[in-house]
CSV table of C-alpha atoms (C1' of nucleotides) in Angstrom, one decimal:
chain,number,residue,atom,x,y,z
A,6,UNK,CA,0.0,0.0,0.0
A,7,UNK,CA,1.8,3.0,1.3
A,8,UNK,CA,4.2,1.6,3.9
A,9,UNK,CA,7.2,2.8,2.0
A,10,UNK,CA,6.1,6.5,2.5
A,11,UNK,CA,7.5,8.9,5.0
A,12,UNK,CA,5.1,9.8,7.9
A,13,UNK,CA,4.2,13.2,6.6
A,14,UNK,CA,2.9,11.5,3.5
A,15,UNK,CA,0.8,9.2,5.6
A,16,UNK,CA,-0.7,12.2,7.3
A,17,UNK,CA,-1.5,13.9,4.0
A,18,UNK,CA,-3.1,10.7,2.8
A,19,UNK,CA,-5.3,10.5,5.9
A,20,UNK,CA,-6.4,14.1,5.5
A,21,UNK,CA,-7.3,13.5,1.9
A,22,UNK,CA,-9.3,10.4,2.8
A,23,UNK,CA,-11.3,12.5,5.2
A,24,UNK,CA,-11.8,15.1,2.4
A,25,UNK,CA,-12.9,12.5,-0.1
A,26,UNK,CA,-15.3,10.9,2.3
A,27,UNK,CA,-16.9,14.3,3.0
A,28,UNK,CA,-17.2,15.2,-0.6
A,29,UNK,CA,-18.7,11.8,-1.3
A,30,UNK,CA,-21.7,12.6,0.9
A,31,UNK,CA,-22.4,15.6,-1.4
A,32,UNK,CA,-22.1,13.5,-4.5
A,33,UNK,CA,-24.4,10.8,-3.2
A,34,UNK,CA,-27.0,13.3,-2.3
A,35,UNK,CA,-26.8,14.9,-5.7
A,36,UNK,CA,-27.2,11.6,-7.5
A,37,UNK,CA,-30.2,10.6,-5.4
A,38,UNK,CA,-32.0,13.9,-5.9
A,39,UNK,CA,-31.3,13.9,-9.6
A,40,UNK,CA,-33.0,10.5,-10.0
A,41,UNK,CA,-35.9,11.4,-7.7
A,42,UNK,CA,-36.6,14.6,-9.6
A,43,UNK,CA,-37.7,13.1,-13.0
A,44,UNK,CA,-41.2,12.3,-13.9
A,45,UNK,CA,-40.7,8.7,-14.9
A,46,UNK,CA,-40.6,7.1,-11.5
A,47,UNK,CA,-37.7,4.6,-11.8
A,48,UNK,CA,-36.1,2.6,-9.0
A,49,UNK,CA,-32.4,3.0,-8.5
A,50,UNK,CA,-31.6,-0.5,-9.9
A,51,UNK,CA,-33.8,0.2,-13.0
A,52,UNK,CA,-31.9,3.4,-13.7
A,53,UNK,CA,-28.6,1.7,-13.3
A,54,UNK,CA,-29.6,-0.9,-15.9
A,55,UNK,CA,-30.7,1.9,-18.3
A,56,UNK,CA,-27.3,3.6,-17.8
A,57,UNK,CA,-25.4,0.5,-18.6
A,58,UNK,CA,-27.5,-0.2,-21.7
A,59,UNK,CA,-27.4,3.4,-22.9
A,60,UNK,CA,-23.6,4.0,-22.5
A,61,UNK,CA,-22.4,0.5,-23.2
A,62,UNK,CA,-24.5,-0.5,-26.2
A,63,UNK,CA,-26.3,-3.8,-26.8
A,64,UNK,CA,-25.3,-6.7,-24.6
A,65,UNK,CA,-26.7,-10.1,-23.7
A,66,UNK,CA,-28.3,-10.9,-20.4
A,67,UNK,CA,-25.3,-12.5,-18.7
A,68,UNK,CA,-23.1,-9.6,-19.7
A,69,UNK,CA,-25.6,-7.1,-18.4
A,70,UNK,CA,-26.0,-9.0,-15.1
A,71,UNK,CA,-22.2,-9.0,-14.7
A,72,UNK,CA,-22.0,-5.3,-15.3
A,73,UNK,CA,-24.6,-4.6,-12.7
A,74,UNK,CA,-23.1,-7.2,-10.4
A,75,UNK,CA,-26.4,-9.0,-9.9
A,76,UNK,CA,-27.7,-12.5,-10.6
A,77,UNK,CA,-28.8,-13.2,-14.1
A,78,UNK,CA,-32.3,-14.1,-12.9
A,79,UNK,CA,-32.5,-10.7,-11.2
A,80,UNK,CA,-31.4,-9.0,-14.4
A,81,UNK,CA,-33.9,-11.0,-16.4
A,82,UNK,CA,-36.8,-9.8,-14.3
A,83,UNK,CA,-35.7,-6.3,-14.4
A,84,UNK,CA,-35.5,-6.5,-18.2
A,85,UNK,CA,-39.0,-7.9,-18.2
A,86,UNK,CA,-40.3,-4.9,-16.3
A,87,UNK,CA,-38.3,-2.3,-18.2
A,88,UNK,CA,-39.2,-4.0,-21.5
A,89,UNK,CA,-42.9,-3.8,-20.5
A,90,UNK,CA,-42.4,-0.1,-19.7
A,91,UNK,CA,-41.0,0.4,-23.2
A,92,UNK,CA,-37.5,1.4,-22.1
A,93,UNK,CA,-35.6,-1.7,-23.0
A,94,UNK,CA,-35.7,-3.7,-26.2
A,95,UNK,CA,-35.2,-7.4,-26.6
A,96,UNK,CA,-34.0,-9.3,-29.6
A,97,UNK,CA,-32.4,-12.6,-30.5
A,98,UNK,CA,-28.9,-12.8,-31.8
A,99,UNK,CA,-29.2,-14.3,-35.3
A,100,UNK,CA,-25.8,-15.9,-35.1
A,101,UNK,CA,-26.3,-17.6,-31.7
A,102,UNK,CA,-29.8,-18.1,-30.7
A,103,UNK,CA,-29.0,-18.7,-27.1
A,104,UNK,CA,-28.1,-15.0,-26.8
A,105,UNK,CA,-30.6,-12.3,-26.1
A,106,UNK,CA,-29.6,-8.8,-27.4
A,107,UNK,CA,-30.6,-6.1,-25.0
A,108,UNK,CA,-30.6,-2.3,-25.8
A,109,UNK,CA,-32.2,0.8,-24.4
A,110,UNK,CA,-35.1,2.2,-26.4
A,111,UNK,CA,-35.3,5.9,-27.3
A,112,UNK,CA,-37.6,6.4,-24.3
A,113,UNK,CA,-35.0,4.7,-22.1
A,114,UNK,CA,-32.2,6.8,-23.4
A,115,UNK,CA,-34.3,9.9,-22.9
A,116,UNK,CA,-34.7,9.2,-19.2
A,117,UNK,CA,-31.0,8.6,-18.8
A,118,UNK,CA,-30.3,11.9,-20.5
A,119,UNK,CA,-32.8,13.8,-18.3
A,120,UNK,CA,-31.3,12.4,-15.1
A,121,UNK,CA,-27.7,13.0,-16.3
A,122,UNK,CA,-28.5,16.6,-17.3
A,123,UNK,CA,-30.1,17.3,-14.0
A,124,UNK,CA,-27.2,15.9,-12.1
A,125,UNK,CA,-24.7,17.9,-14.1
A,126,UNK,CA,-26.8,21.0,-13.5
A,127,UNK,CA,-26.7,20.4,-9.7
A,128,UNK,CA,-23.0,19.9,-9.8
A,129,UNK,CA,-22.5,23.0,-11.9
A,130,UNK,CA,-24.5,25.0,-9.3
A,131,UNK,CA,-22.3,23.8,-6.5
A,132,UNK,CA,-19.1,24.3,-8.5
A,133,UNK,CA,-20.2,27.8,-9.3
A,134,UNK,CA,-20.4,28.6,-5.7
A,135,UNK,CA,-16.8,27.6,-5.1
A,136,UNK,CA,-14.1,30.2,-5.0
A,137,UNK,CA,-12.7,30.7,-8.5
A,138,UNK,CA,-9.1,30.2,-7.4
A,139,UNK,CA,-9.9,26.7,-6.2
A,140,UNK,CA,-11.3,25.4,-9.5
A,141,UNK,CA,-8.2,24.7,-11.5
A,142,UNK,CA,-6.6,22.8,-8.6
A,143,UNK,CA,-9.8,20.8,-8.2
A,144,UNK,CA,-9.9,19.8,-11.8
A,145,UNK,CA,-6.3,18.6,-11.7
A,146,UNK,CA,-6.7,16.9,-8.4
A,147,UNK,CA,-9.9,15.0,-9.3
A,148,UNK,CA,-8.4,13.9,-12.6
A,149,UNK,CA,-5.3,12.7,-10.8
A,150,UNK,CA,-7.6,10.8,-8.4
A,151,UNK,CA,-9.5,9.2,-11.2
A,152,UNK,CA,-6.3,8.2,-12.9
A,153,UNK,CA,-4.9,6.7,-9.8
A,154,UNK,CA,-8.1,4.7,-9.3
A,155,UNK,CA,-8.3,3.8,-12.9
A,156,UNK,CA,-5.2,1.8,-12.6
A,157,UNK,CA,-7.0,-0.4,-10.2
A,158,UNK,CA,-9.8,-1.5,-12.6
A,159,UNK,CA,-12.8,0.6,-11.6
A,160,UNK,CA,-16.0,-0.6,-13.1
A,161,UNK,CA,-17.7,2.3,-15.0
A,162,UNK,CA,-21.1,0.7,-14.7
A,163,UNK,CA,-21.2,1.5,-11.1
A,164,UNK,CA,-21.8,5.1,-11.9
A,165,UNK,CA,-25.4,5.4,-11.5
A,166,UNK,CA,-26.1,7.2,-8.3
A,167,UNK,CA,-26.6,4.0,-6.5
A,168,UNK,CA,-27.9,4.4,-3.0
A,169,UNK,CA,-24.8,4.0,-0.9
A,170,UNK,CA,-23.9,2.1,2.2
A,171,UNK,CA,-22.5,4.5,4.6
A,172,UNK,CA,-20.5,7.4,3.3
A,173,UNK,CA,-20.6,8.9,6.6
B,17,UNK,CA,-26.3,30.9,-10.3
B,18,UNK,CA,-23.2,31.8,-12.4
B,19,UNK,CA,-24.7,34.1,-15.0
B,20,UNK,CA,-22.6,36.9,-13.7
B,21,UNK,CA,-19.4,35.2,-14.5
B,22,UNK,CA,-17.2,35.7,-17.6
B,23,UNK,CA,-17.2,33.0,-20.2
B,24,UNK,CA,-13.9,31.5,-19.3
B,25,UNK,CA,-15.3,30.8,-15.8
B,26,UNK,CA,-18.2,28.9,-17.4
B,27,UNK,CA,-15.7,26.8,-19.3
B,28,UNK,CA,-13.8,26.1,-16.1
B,29,UNK,CA,-17.0,25.1,-14.4
B,30,UNK,CA,-17.9,22.7,-17.1
B,31,UNK,CA,-14.6,21.1,-17.0
B,32,UNK,CA,-14.9,20.7,-13.3
B,33,UNK,CA,-18.3,19.2,-13.6
B,34,UNK,CA,-16.8,16.5,-15.8
B,35,UNK,CA,-14.0,15.9,-13.3
B,36,UNK,CA,-16.5,15.6,-10.5
B,37,UNK,CA,-18.7,13.2,-12.4
B,38,UNK,CA,-15.8,11.0,-13.2
B,39,UNK,CA,-14.5,11.1,-9.6
B,40,UNK,CA,-18.0,10.2,-8.4
B,41,UNK,CA,-17.9,7.0,-10.5
B,42,UNK,CA,-14.7,6.0,-8.7
B,43,UNK,CA,-16.2,6.7,-5.3
B,44,UNK,CA,-19.3,4.8,-5.9
B,45,UNK,CA,-17.3,1.8,-7.2
B,46,UNK,CA,-15.1,1.9,-4.1
B,47,UNK,CA,-18.0,1.9,-1.7
B,48,UNK,CA,-19.6,-1.0,-3.5
B,49,UNK,CA,-16.5,-3.1,-3.4
B,50,UNK,CA,-15.9,-2.2,0.3
B,51,UNK,CA,-19.2,-3.5,1.3
B,52,UNK,CA,-19.1,-6.6,-0.9
B,53,UNK,CA,-15.7,-7.5,0.5
B,54,UNK,CA,-17.1,-7.8,4.0
B,55,UNK,CA,-20.4,-9.5,3.3
B,56,UNK,CA,-21.4,-10.1,6.9
B,57,UNK,CA,-24.7,-11.5,5.6
B,58,UNK,CA,-25.9,-7.9,5.5
B,59,UNK,CA,-27.8,-6.2,2.7
B,60,UNK,CA,-26.9,-2.7,1.7
B,61,UNK,CA,-30.0,-1.1,3.2
B,62,UNK,CA,-29.3,-2.9,6.5
B,63,UNK,CA,-25.8,-1.6,6.5
B,64,UNK,CA,-27.0,1.9,5.9
B,65,UNK,CA,-29.3,1.7,8.9
B,66,UNK,CA,-26.5,0.4,11.1
B,67,UNK,CA,-24.3,3.4,10.0
B,68,UNK,CA,-27.0,5.8,10.9
B,69,UNK,CA,-27.6,4.2,14.3
B,70,UNK,CA,-23.9,3.9,15.0
B,71,UNK,CA,-22.9,7.4,14.1
B,72,UNK,CA,-26.1,9.3,15.1
B,73,UNK,CA,-26.9,7.7,18.4
B,74,UNK,CA,-30.3,6.6,19.6
B,75,UNK,CA,-33.3,7.7,17.6
B,76,UNK,CA,-37.0,6.9,17.3
B,77,UNK,CA,-38.4,5.0,14.3
B,78,UNK,CA,-39.7,8.0,12.4
B,79,UNK,CA,-36.4,9.9,12.8
B,80,UNK,CA,-34.5,6.8,11.6
B,81,UNK,CA,-36.8,6.4,8.6
B,82,UNK,CA,-36.3,10.1,7.7
B,83,UNK,CA,-32.5,9.8,7.9
B,84,UNK,CA,-32.7,6.8,5.6
B,85,UNK,CA,-35.2,8.5,3.3
B,86,UNK,CA,-37.6,5.5,3.5
B,87,UNK,CA,-41.1,5.0,4.7
B,88,UNK,CA,-41.5,4.3,8.4
B,89,UNK,CA,-43.0,0.9,7.6
B,90,UNK,CA,-39.9,0.0,5.7
B,91,UNK,CA,-37.7,1.1,8.5
B,92,UNK,CA,-39.8,-0.8,11.0
B,93,UNK,CA,-39.4,-4.1,9.2
B,94,UNK,CA,-35.7,-3.5,8.7
B,95,UNK,CA,-35.5,-2.9,12.4
B,96,UNK,CA,-37.3,-6.1,13.0
B,97,UNK,CA,-34.8,-8.1,11.1
B,98,UNK,CA,-31.7,-6.4,12.4
B,99,UNK,CA,-33.1,-6.7,15.9
B,100,UNK,CA,-33.6,-10.4,15.4
B,101,UNK,CA,-30.0,-10.5,14.2
B,102,UNK,CA,-28.8,-8.9,17.4
B,103,UNK,CA,-27.5,-5.8,15.7
B,104,UNK,CA,-30.1,-3.3,16.8
B,105,UNK,CA,-31.7,-2.8,20.2
B,106,UNK,CA,-35.2,-1.6,20.8
B,107,UNK,CA,-36.5,0.1,23.9
B,108,UNK,CA,-39.4,2.3,24.9
B,109,UNK,CA,-39.0,6.0,25.8
B,110,UNK,CA,-40.1,6.2,29.4
B,111,UNK,CA,-41.3,9.7,29.0
B,112,UNK,CA,-43.4,9.1,25.9
B,113,UNK,CA,-44.5,5.5,25.5
B,114,UNK,CA,-45.4,6.0,21.9
B,115,UNK,CA,-41.7,6.4,21.0
B,116,UNK,CA,-39.4,3.6,20.3
B,117,UNK,CA,-35.7,4.2,21.1
B,118,UNK,CA,-33.4,2.5,18.6
B,119,UNK,CA,-29.7,1.9,18.9
B,120,UNK,CA,-27.0,-0.3,17.4
B,121,UNK,CA,-25.7,-3.1,19.6
B,122,UNK,CA,-22.0,-3.8,20.0
B,123,UNK,CA,-22.2,-6.4,17.3
B,124,UNK,CA,-23.8,-3.9,15.0
B,125,UNK,CA,-21.1,-1.3,15.6
B,126,UNK,CA,-18.5,-3.9,15.0
B,127,UNK,CA,-19.8,-4.5,11.5
B,128,UNK,CA,-19.9,-0.8,10.8
B,129,UNK,CA,-16.3,-0.5,11.9
B,130,UNK,CA,-15.1,-3.3,9.7
B,131,UNK,CA,-16.7,-1.9,6.6
B,132,UNK,CA,-15.6,1.6,7.3
B,133,UNK,CA,-12.0,0.5,7.8
B,134,UNK,CA,-12.0,-1.4,4.6
B,135,UNK,CA,-13.4,1.5,2.7
B,136,UNK,CA,-10.9,4.0,4.1
B,137,UNK,CA,-8.2,1.5,3.2
B,138,UNK,CA,-9.4,1.5,-0.4
B,139,UNK,CA,-9.4,5.2,-0.6
B,140,UNK,CA,-6.0,5.4,1.0
B,141,UNK,CA,-4.6,3.0,-1.6
B,142,UNK,CA,-5.9,5.2,-4.4
B,143,UNK,CA,-4.8,8.4,-2.8
B,144,UNK,CA,-1.3,6.9,-2.2
B,145,UNK,CA,-1.1,6.2,-5.9
B,146,UNK,CA,-1.6,9.9,-6.7
B,147,UNK,CA,1.3,12.2,-7.4
B,148,UNK,CA,2.3,13.8,-4.1
B,149,UNK,CA,2.2,17.3,-5.4
B,150,UNK,CA,-1.5,17.0,-6.1
B,151,UNK,CA,-2.6,16.0,-2.7
B,152,UNK,CA,-2.6,19.3,-1.0
B,153,UNK,CA,-4.6,20.9,-3.7
B,154,UNK,CA,-7.1,18.0,-3.7
B,155,UNK,CA,-7.7,18.4,0.0
B,156,UNK,CA,-8.4,22.1,-0.3
B,157,UNK,CA,-10.5,21.7,-3.4
B,158,UNK,CA,-12.6,18.9,-2.0
B,159,UNK,CA,-13.2,20.9,1.2
B,160,UNK,CA,-14.2,24.0,-0.8
B,161,UNK,CA,-16.5,21.8,-2.8
B,162,UNK,CA,-18.2,20.4,0.3
B,163,UNK,CA,-18.5,23.9,1.8
B,164,UNK,CA,-20.1,25.2,-1.4
B,165,UNK,CA,-22.6,22.3,-1.4
B,166,UNK,CA,-23.2,22.7,2.3
B,167,UNK,CA,-24.5,26.2,1.8
B,168,UNK,CA,-27.3,24.7,-0.4
B,169,UNK,CA,-28.9,22.5,2.1
B,170,UNK,CA,-28.2,19.1,0.8
B,171,UNK,CA,-31.1,16.9,1.9
B,172,UNK,CA,-30.5,13.2,1.4
B,173,UNK,CA,-34.1,12.4,2.5
B,174,UNK,CA,-35.4,13.9,-0.7
B,175,UNK,CA,-34.9,10.6,-2.4
B,176,UNK,CA,-37.6,7.9,-2.4
B,177,UNK,CA,-36.9,5.6,-5.4
B,178,UNK,CA,-40.5,4.5,-5.9
B,179,UNK,CA,-41.2,2.5,-9.0
B,180,UNK,CA,-43.9,3.1,-11.6
B,181,UNK,CA,-47.3,2.2,-10.3
B,182,UNK,CA,-48.6,-0.3,-12.8
B,183,UNK,CA,-45.6,-2.2,-13.9
B,184,UNK,CA,-45.9,-5.9,-14.1
C,7,DG,C1',-23.1,-37.3,-37.4
C,8,DT,C1',-23.9,-38.5,-32.6
C,9,DG,C1',-23.5,-37.5,-28.2
C,10,DC,C1',-21.9,-34.9,-24.5
C,11,DA,C1',-20.4,-30.9,-22.0
C,12,DA,C1',-20.6,-26.0,-21.7
C,13,DA,C1',-23.0,-21.6,-22.2
C,14,DC,C1',-27.4,-19.0,-21.9
C,15,DA,C1',-31.7,-17.8,-20.9
C,16,DT,C1',-35.4,-18.7,-18.2
C,17,DT,C1',-38.5,-20.4,-14.3
C,18,DG,C1',-39.4,-21.8,-9.3
C,19,DC,C1',-38.9,-20.6,-4.8
C,20,DA,C1',-37.7,-17.9,-0.9
C,21,DT,C1',-36.4,-13.5,1.4
C,22,DA,C1',-35.6,-8.5,1.7
C,23,DA,C1',-36.9,-3.7,0.5
C,24,DT,C1',-40.3,-0.5,-0.5
C,25,DG,C1',-44.6,2.6,-0.3
C,26,DC,C1',-49.4,3.6,0.6
C,27,DA,C1',-53.3,3.1,3.3
C,28,DA,C1',-55.4,1.6,7.4
C,29,DT,C1',-55.3,0.6,12.4
C,30,DT,C1',-53.8,0.8,17.1
C,31,DA,C1',-51.8,3.2,21.2
C,32,DG,C1',-50.6,7.1,23.7
C,33,DA,C1',-50.3,12.3,24.7
C,34,DG,C1',-52.4,16.7,25.1
C,35,DG,C1',-55.9,20.4,24.9
C,36,DG,C1',-60.5,21.8,25.6
D,26,DC,C1',-64.4,13.1,28.9
D,27,DC,C1',-63.8,13.8,23.9
D,28,DC,C1',-61.3,15.2,20.1
D,29,DT,C1',-57.1,15.6,17.7
D,30,DC,C1',-52.6,14.9,16.8
D,31,DT,C1',-48.5,11.9,16.7
D,32,DA,C1',-46.0,7.6,16.6
D,33,DA,C1',-45.7,2.9,15.8
D,34,DT,C1',-47.5,-0.9,13.7
D,35,DT,C1',-50.0,-4.0,10.4
D,36,DG,C1',-52.1,-5.2,5.7
D,37,DC,C1',-51.3,-5.4,1.0
D,38,DA,C1',-49.0,-5.0,-3.4
D,39,DT,C1',-44.7,-4.4,-6.1
D,40,DT,C1',-39.8,-4.7,-6.9
D,41,DA,C1',-35.1,-6.6,-6.1
D,42,DT,C1',-32.4,-10.3,-5.0
D,43,DG,C1',-30.0,-14.9,-5.0
D,44,DC,C1',-29.8,-20.0,-5.4
D,45,DA,C1',-31.2,-24.0,-7.6
D,46,DA,C1',-33.4,-26.3,-11.3
D,47,DT,C1',-34.9,-26.6,-16.4
D,48,DG,C1',-34.9,-26.0,-21.1
D,49,DT,C1',-32.4,-24.7,-25.3
D,50,DT,C1',-28.7,-24.0,-28.3
D,51,DT,C1',-23.9,-24.4,-29.5
D,52,DG,C1',-19.5,-26.4,-30.0
D,53,DC,C1',-16.5,-30.2,-29.8
D,54,DA,C1',-14.7,-34.9,-29.4
D,55,DC,C1',-15.0,-39.1,-31.3
DNA sequence: GTGCAAACATTGCATAATGCAATTAGAGGG
DNA sequence: CCCTCTAATTGCATTATGCAATGTTTGCAC
């Protein structure tokens, strides 16, 4: 981990962990409100599925379940409901008839776009309230953070505003 | 919001929004992995309840439900299960016998501590992989972000996550 | 080309989470 | 005492979830 670092770096790391945890509360709250604000009442898992289908393109059921980290049977029933709601489209792979090809419909993508726009608007509002001289540093710091994490295989599908355990 | 700012500040804000959104993906993924790694036979909502009871001290049922942003009936049944699992303690308020006083047991607090430690370890690992010269700026930037958000009354209880009425 | 194992989707079953609408129990004011 | 308000609880329906079959199709070995 970090056992090769001098003590002052450990202190800086601890301080940053605290800052990250605090900022996380804000981000979680923003994500939750963005989802709650739209007209189409979607559950959090349903929205996560739509995000995966919208950003990742057509996938089969097993692949979708893996990206959502749920059991294939769970994913199947969610697909059933979202399909009935006209937000997800099912088709059969002509090459391999075992496979089911899943994709978001225009309506489903529209919902994802609405929530995303609202979330970005909320973040923009917060960022606009920050002192200007902090913004450049924040951009660099957050990008460095994402890069450092990216080297550890972060799963992008987790980005959905999932209700979180305890970011307290 | 920011309509009094020059264009270049708008650009900086947009760039920061992108950085924040990307970083939030990382944070959500980290939290999900931290909880999955423990897996003390606890669901995510159960863990959230334990965190609230652990960090916030004794509360009544309605207050607990509000902090979790769920219906009191939902909170009640979760309390039933966690109580049966020996992680939550029920008592009656002697002053007002309508009120139920809820608190985490030692076992419940132990679970919260385990997951919290693991989550902080994950963040520490990522932070340790960041260039040292970015850390100070990140701390300041994240704190400024949290302050800016705090002045807008972030309310986690706004989220309900109810599904569409007639889906089946 | 037959047959078998592997991959996939699906169904059956059980439990948890969730909200809304009663219903019960207690507190407080008149 | 009665009325109202609050808090907890229960009844009912829907969604989310995982594990364990079952069925279906594919690919491969022989």
